[in-house]
Coordinates of C-alpha atoms and ligand atoms in Angstrom, one line a residue:
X1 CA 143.5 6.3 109.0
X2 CA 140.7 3.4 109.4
X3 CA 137.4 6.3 109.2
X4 CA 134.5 4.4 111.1
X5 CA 132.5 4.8 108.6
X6 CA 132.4 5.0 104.5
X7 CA 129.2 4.4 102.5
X8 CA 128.9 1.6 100.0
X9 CA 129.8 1.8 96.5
X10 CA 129.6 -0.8 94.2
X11 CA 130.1 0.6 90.8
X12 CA 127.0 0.1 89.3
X13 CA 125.7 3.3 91.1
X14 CA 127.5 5.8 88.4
X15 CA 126.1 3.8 85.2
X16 CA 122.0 3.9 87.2
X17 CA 122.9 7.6 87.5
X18 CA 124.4 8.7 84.6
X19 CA 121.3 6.8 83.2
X20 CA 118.8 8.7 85.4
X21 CA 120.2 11.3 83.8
X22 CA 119.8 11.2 80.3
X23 CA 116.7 10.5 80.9
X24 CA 115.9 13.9 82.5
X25 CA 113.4 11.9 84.4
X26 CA 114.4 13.9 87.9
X27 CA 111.6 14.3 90.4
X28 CA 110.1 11.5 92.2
X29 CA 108.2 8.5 91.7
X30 CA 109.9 7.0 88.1
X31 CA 111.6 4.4 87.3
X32 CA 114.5 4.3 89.3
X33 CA 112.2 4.8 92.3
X34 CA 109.3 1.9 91.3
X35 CA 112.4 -0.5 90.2
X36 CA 113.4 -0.2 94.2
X37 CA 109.9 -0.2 95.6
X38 CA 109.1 -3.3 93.9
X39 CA 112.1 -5.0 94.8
X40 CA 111.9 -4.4 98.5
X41 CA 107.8 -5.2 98.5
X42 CA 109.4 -8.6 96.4
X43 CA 112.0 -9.2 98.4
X44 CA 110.5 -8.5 101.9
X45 CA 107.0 -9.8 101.7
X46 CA 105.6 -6.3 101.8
X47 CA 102.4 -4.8 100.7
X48 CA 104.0 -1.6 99.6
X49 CA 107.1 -0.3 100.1
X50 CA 107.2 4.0 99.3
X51 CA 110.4 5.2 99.0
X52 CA 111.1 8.5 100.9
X53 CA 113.7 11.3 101.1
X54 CA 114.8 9.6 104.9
X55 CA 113.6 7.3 107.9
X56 CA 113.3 10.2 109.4
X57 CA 110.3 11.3 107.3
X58 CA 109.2 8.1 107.1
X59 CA 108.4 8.2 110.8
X60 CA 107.2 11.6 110.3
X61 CA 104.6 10.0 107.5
X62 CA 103.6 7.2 110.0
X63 CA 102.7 10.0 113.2
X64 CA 100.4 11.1 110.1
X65 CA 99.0 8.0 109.0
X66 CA 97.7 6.6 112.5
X67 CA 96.3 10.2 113.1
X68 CA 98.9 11.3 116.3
X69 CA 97.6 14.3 117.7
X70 CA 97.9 16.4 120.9
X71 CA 97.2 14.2 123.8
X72 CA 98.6 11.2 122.6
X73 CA 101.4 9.4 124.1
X74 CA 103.7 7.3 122.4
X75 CA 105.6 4.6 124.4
X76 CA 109.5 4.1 122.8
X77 CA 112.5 3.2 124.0
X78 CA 115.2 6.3 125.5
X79 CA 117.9 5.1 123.7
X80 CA 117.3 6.0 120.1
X81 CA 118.0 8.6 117.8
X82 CA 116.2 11.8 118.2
X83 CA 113.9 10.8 115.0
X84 CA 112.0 8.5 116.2
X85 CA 110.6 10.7 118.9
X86 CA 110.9 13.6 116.9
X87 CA 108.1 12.3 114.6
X88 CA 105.8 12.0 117.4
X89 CA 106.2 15.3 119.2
X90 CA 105.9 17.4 116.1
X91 CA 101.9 15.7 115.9
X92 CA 101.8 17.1 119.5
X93 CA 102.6 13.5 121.2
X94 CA 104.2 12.9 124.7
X95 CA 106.8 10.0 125.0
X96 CA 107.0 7.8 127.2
X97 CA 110.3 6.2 127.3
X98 CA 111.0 2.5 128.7
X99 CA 113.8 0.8 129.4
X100 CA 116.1 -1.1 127.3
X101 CA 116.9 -4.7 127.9
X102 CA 121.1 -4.8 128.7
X103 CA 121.8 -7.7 126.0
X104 CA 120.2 -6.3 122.8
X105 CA 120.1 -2.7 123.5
X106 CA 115.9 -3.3 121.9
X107 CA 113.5 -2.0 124.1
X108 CA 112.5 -4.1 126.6
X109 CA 109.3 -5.9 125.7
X110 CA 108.0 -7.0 129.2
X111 CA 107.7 -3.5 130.5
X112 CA 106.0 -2.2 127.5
X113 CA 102.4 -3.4 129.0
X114 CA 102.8 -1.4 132.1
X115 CA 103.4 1.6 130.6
X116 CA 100.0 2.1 128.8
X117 CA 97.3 4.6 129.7
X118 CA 94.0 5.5 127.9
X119 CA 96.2 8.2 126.2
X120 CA 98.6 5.9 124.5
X121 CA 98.6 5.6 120.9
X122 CA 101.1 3.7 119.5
X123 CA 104.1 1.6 120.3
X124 CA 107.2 2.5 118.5
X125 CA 110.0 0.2 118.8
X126 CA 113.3 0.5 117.6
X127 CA 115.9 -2.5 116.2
X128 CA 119.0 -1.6 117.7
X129 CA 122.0 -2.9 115.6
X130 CA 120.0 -4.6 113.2
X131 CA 118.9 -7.1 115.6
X132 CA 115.0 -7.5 115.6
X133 CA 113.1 -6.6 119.1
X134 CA 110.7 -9.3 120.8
X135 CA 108.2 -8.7 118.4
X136 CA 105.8 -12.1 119.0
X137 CA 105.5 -10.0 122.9
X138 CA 104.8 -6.9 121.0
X139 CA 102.4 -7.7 118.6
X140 CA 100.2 -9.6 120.9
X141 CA 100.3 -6.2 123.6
X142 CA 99.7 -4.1 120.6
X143 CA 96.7 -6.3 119.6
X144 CA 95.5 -6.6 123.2
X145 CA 95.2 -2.5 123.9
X146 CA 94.4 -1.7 120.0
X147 CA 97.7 0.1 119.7
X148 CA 99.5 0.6 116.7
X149 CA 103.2 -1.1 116.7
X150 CA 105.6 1.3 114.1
X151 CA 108.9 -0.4 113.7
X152 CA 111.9 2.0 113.3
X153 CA 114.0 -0.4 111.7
X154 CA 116.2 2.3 110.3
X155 CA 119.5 -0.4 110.8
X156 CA 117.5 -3.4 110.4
X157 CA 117.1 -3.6 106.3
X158 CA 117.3 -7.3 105.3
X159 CA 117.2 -8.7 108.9
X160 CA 114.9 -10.9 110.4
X161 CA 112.8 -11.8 113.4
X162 CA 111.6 -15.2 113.5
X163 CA 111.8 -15.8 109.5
X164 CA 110.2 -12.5 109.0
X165 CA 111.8 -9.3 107.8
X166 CA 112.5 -6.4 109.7
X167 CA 109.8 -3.3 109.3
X168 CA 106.8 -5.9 108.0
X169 CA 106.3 -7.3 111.1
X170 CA 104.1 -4.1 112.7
X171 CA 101.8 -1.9 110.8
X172 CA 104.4 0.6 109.6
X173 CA 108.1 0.0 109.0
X174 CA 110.6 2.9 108.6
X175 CA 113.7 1.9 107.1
X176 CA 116.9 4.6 106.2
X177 CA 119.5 4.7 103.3
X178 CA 121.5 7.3 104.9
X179 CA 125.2 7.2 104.0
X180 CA 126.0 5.3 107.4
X181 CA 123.6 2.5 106.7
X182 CA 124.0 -1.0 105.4
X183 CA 122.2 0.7 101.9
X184 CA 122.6 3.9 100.8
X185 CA 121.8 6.7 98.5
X186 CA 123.3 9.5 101.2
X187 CA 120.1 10.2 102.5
X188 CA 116.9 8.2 101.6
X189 CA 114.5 5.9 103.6
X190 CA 111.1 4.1 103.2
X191 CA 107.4 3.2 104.4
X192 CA 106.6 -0.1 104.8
X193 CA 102.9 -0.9 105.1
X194 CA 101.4 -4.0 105.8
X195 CA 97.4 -2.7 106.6
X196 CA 96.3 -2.5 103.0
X197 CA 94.0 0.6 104.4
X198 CA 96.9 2.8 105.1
X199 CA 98.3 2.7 101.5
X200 CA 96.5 5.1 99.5
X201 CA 96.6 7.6 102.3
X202 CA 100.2 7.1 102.8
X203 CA 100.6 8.1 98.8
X204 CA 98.7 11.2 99.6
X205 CA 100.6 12.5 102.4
X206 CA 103.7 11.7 100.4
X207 CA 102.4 13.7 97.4
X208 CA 102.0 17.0 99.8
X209 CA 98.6 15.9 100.6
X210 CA 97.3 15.7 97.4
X211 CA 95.9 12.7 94.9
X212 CA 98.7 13.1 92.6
X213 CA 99.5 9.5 92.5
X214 CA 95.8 8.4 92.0
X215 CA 95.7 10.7 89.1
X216 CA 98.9 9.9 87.2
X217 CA 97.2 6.3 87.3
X218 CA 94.2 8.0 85.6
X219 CA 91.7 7.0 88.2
X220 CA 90.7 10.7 89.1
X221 CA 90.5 13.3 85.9
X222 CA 92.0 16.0 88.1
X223 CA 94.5 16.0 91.2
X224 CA 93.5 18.1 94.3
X225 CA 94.5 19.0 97.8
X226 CA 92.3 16.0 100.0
X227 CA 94.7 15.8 103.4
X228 CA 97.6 16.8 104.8
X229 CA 101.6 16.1 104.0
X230 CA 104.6 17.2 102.9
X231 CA 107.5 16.0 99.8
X232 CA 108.6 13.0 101.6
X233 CA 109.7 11.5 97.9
X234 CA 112.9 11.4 96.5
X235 CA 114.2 12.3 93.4
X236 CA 114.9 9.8 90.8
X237 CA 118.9 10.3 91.0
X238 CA 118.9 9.0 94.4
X239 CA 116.6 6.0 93.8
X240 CA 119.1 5.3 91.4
X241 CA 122.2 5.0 93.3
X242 CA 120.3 3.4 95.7
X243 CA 118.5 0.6 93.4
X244 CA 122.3 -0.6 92.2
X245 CA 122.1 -1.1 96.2
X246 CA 119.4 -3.3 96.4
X247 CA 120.3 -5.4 93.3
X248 CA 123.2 -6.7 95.2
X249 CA 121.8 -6.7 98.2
X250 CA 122.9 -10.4 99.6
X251 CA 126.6 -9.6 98.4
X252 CA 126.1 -6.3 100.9
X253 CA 124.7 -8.4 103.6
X254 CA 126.9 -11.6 103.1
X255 CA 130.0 -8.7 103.2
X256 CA 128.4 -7.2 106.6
X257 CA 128.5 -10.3 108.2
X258 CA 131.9 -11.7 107.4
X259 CA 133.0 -8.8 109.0
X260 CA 131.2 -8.8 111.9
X261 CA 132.6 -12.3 112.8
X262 CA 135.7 -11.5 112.1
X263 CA 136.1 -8.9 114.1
X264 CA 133.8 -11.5 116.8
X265 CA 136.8 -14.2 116.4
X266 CA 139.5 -11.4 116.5
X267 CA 138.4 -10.2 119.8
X268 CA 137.7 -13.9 121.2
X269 CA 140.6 -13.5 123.2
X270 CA 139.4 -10.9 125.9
X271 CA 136.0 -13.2 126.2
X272 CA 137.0 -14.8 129.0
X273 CA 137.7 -11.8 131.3
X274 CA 135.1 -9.6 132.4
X275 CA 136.3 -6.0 131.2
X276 CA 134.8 -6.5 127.3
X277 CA 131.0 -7.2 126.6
X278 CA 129.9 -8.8 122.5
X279 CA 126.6 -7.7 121.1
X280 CA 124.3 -10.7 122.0
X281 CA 122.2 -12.3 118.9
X282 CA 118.5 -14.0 120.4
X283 CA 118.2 -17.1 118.1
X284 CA 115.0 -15.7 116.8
X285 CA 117.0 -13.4 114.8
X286 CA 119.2 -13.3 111.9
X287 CA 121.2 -9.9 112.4
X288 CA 122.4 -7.8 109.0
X289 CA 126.1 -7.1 110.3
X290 CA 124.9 -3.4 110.8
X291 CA 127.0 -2.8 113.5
X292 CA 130.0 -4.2 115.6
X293 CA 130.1 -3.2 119.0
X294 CA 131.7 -3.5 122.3
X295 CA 130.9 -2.8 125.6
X296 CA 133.3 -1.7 128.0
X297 CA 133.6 -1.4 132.2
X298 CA 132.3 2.1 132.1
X299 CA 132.3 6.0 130.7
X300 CA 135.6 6.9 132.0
X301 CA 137.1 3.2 130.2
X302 CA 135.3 3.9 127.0
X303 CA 136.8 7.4 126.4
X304 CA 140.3 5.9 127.5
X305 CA 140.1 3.3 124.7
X306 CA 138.0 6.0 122.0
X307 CA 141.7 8.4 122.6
X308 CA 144.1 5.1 122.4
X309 CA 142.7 4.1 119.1
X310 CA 142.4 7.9 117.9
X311 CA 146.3 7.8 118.8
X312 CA 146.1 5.4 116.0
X313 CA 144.3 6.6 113.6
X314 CA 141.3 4.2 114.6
X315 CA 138.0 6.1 114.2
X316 CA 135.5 4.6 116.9
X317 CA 132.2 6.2 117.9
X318 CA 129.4 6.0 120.2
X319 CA 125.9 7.5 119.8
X320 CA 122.8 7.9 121.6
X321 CA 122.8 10.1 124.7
X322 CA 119.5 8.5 126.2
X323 CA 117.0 11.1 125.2
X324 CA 115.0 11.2 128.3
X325 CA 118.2 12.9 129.5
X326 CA 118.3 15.5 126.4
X327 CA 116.8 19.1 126.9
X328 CA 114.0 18.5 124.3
X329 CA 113.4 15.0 126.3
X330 CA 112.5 16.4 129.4
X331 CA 110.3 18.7 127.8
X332 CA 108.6 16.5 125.8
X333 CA 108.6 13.2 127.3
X334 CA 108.7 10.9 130.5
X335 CA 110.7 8.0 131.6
X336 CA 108.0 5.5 132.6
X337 CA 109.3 3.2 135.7
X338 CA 113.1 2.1 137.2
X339 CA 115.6 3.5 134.4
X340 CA 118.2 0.5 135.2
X341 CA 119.6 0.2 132.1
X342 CA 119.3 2.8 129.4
X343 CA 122.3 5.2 130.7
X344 CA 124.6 2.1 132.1
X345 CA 124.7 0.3 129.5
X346 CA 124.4 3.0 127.0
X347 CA 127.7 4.8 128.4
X348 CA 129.6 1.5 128.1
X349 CA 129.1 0.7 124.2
X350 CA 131.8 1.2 121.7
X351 CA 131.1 1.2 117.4
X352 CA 134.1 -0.2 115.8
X353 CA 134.7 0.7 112.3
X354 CA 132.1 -1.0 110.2
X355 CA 131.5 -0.6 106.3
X356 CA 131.3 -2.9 103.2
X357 CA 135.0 -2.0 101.8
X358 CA 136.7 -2.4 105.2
X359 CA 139.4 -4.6 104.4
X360 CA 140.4 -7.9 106.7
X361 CA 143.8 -6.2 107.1
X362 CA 142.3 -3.4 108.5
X363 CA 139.8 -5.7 111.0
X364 CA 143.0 -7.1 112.3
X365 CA 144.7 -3.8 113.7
X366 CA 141.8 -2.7 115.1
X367 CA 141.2 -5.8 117.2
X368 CA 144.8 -6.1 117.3
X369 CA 145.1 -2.3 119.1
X370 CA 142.0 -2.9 121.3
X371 CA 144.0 -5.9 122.8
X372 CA 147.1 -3.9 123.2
X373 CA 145.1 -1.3 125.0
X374 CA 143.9 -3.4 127.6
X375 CA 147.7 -5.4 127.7
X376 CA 149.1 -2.4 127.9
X377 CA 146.9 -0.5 131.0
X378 CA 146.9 -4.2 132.4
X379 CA 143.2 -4.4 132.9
X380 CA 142.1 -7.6 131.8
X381 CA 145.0 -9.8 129.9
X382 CA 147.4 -11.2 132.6
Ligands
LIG1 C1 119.7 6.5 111.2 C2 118.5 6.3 112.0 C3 117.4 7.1 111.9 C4 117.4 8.3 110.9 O1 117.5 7.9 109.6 P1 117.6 9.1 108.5 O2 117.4 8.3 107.2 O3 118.9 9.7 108.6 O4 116.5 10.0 108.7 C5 116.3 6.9 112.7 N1 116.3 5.9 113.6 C6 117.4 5.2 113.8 C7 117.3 4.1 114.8 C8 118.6 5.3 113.0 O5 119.6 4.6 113.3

């Protein structure tokens, strides 16, 4: 059976672990946990990098930090995860949801400008597949109403928009080391902040809302309860696993990517008929081989191909029902303008199996079985 997904293991993960161990150093905010921050804030050309128990808390801590409150509306695109709204509506936030642009899946930047009101807040965008959003267009609207840009960029680590990384590019990025991601520690995330303002309030509302951070740096004699927040740190066993992670972290990405074009080549053959769609890379962006997808003619096609390769043990998945369509959508959200594209396109797209130990073999009969699927029902080879 070729799963579609298993999380990354190197090795050195059980050595960081058994280490974190011994030194019954357990709760947050140690070693383990400063070793990854700093790597990532090195690494990324970040002002501070906290880590957190996921991305989805890490959107939870930026609804917080840019002071989201009932009222507020929060323009994002409907095909996302239920997070990155989520964050929003528990501060008491209407969404407005815009469409997507059909070749990148991102949010689609030139309708963005239209949807603002007095009421909106912040712009939320989210980097589908690891491939960055028009951010230059984004910024510069953001910049022009005096509106917050959050990046959810929860399957964008180590990817880049126009030589910049993923998630430093607005004032808050959210990145997640969930098991299905390109790094993991099962389920972990962090806060990226570039406004040098935000960070000592972030460390509060991290710390349950107190100054437990300021104080373990001795520059208060007594810790307190100034603001609110929640535990959005992880422990130290986790930031562990995940920091043997981050120390290979080009081998990870290099791995990604060589299977991603493999699978690209493998397929090449049903590119010149019109049944089979390949995720399209803008050349302002340099893609992290999160995910390999493919788009198909329609619902009824997809779910025909999902049961073939199931037949053969071939684990494929698709994800996102737009949320503007979900029950807690409606209730909590609008679709701003012509929804064109969210629900076509979003019906149409296939996840292959992607992980760093999937072997070439196994790349090979899974492109191999896609082609005999369409041979075989005679919709596009003849
Ligand atoms: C995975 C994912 C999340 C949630 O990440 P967690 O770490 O599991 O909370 C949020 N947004 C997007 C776009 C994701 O892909």
């Amino acid at each position: 059976m070729i799963p579609f997904n298993i999380p990354t293991f190197l090795g050195k993960e059980k050595s960081y672990l058994l280490d974190a161990i011994d030194k019954l150093k357990l709760c947050g905010d140690g070693s383990y946990t400063k070793k990854c921050q700093e790597l990532m804030e090195k690494k990324f050309h970040c002002k501070k990098v906290l880590l957190t128990t996921s991305c989805s808390h890490a959107l939870d801590m930026s609804a917080i930090l840019i002071d989201v409150k009932e009222g507020d509306e929060v323009i994002m695109p409907s095909y996302t995860f239920v997070s990155t709204a989520n964050a929003f509506v528990l501060r008491g936030a209407k969404v407005v949801f815009v469409d997507i642009r059909p070749d990148t899946m991102n949010i689609d930047e030139n309708l963005i400008e239209e949807a603002i009101t007095e009421k909106t807040k912040a712009i939320v965008v989210v980097h589908y597949a690891g491939v960055g959003c028009e951010m230059d267009t984004i910024i510069d609207i953001g910049k022009k109403y005096n509106l917050k840009v959050i990046e959810d960029a929860a399957q964008g680590v180590n990817a880049k928009y126009n030589g910049k990384y993923l998630g430093t590019i607005g004032d808050i990025g959210c990145y997640s080391f969930h098991e299905t991601k390109n790094y993991t520690c099962g389920e972990g995330g962090a806060l990226l902040l570039n406004d040098e303002q935000m960070i000592e309030r972030a460390e509060i509302i991290r710390e349950k809302g107190t100054n437990r951070a300021k104080f373990f740096r001795g520059q208060v004699d007594k810790y307190s309860w100034v603001d609110i927040g929640s535990s959005f740190l992880p422990s130290e066993l986790n930031a562990a696993y995940l920091l043997a992670q981050l120390e290979d972290i080009e081998k990870v990405n290099e791995r990604r990517l060589s299977i991603w074009n493999m699978y690209r080549k493998k397929l090449n053959l049903l590119d010149q008929n019109i049944h089979i769609e390949f995720p399209f890379i803008p050349s302002s962006c340099k893609q992290n081989g999160h995910m390999f997808y493919i788009k198909v003619k329609d619902l009824t096609e997809r779910q025909n191909l999902i049961d073939f390769l199931k037949n053969r043990d071939i684990m494929t998945v698709f994800h996102y029902i737009p949320l503007h369509s979900s029950k807690a959508g409606k209730k909590n959200g609008r679709f701003f303008g012509k929804e064109i594209y969210t629900t076509k396109e979003s019906e149409k797209l296939l996840r292959l199996p992607m992980f760093y130990s999937l072997c070439e073999e196994d790349i090979d009969y899974v492109s191999s079985e896609i082609i005999n699927y369409y041979k075989q029902n005679d919709l596009s080879i003849s």
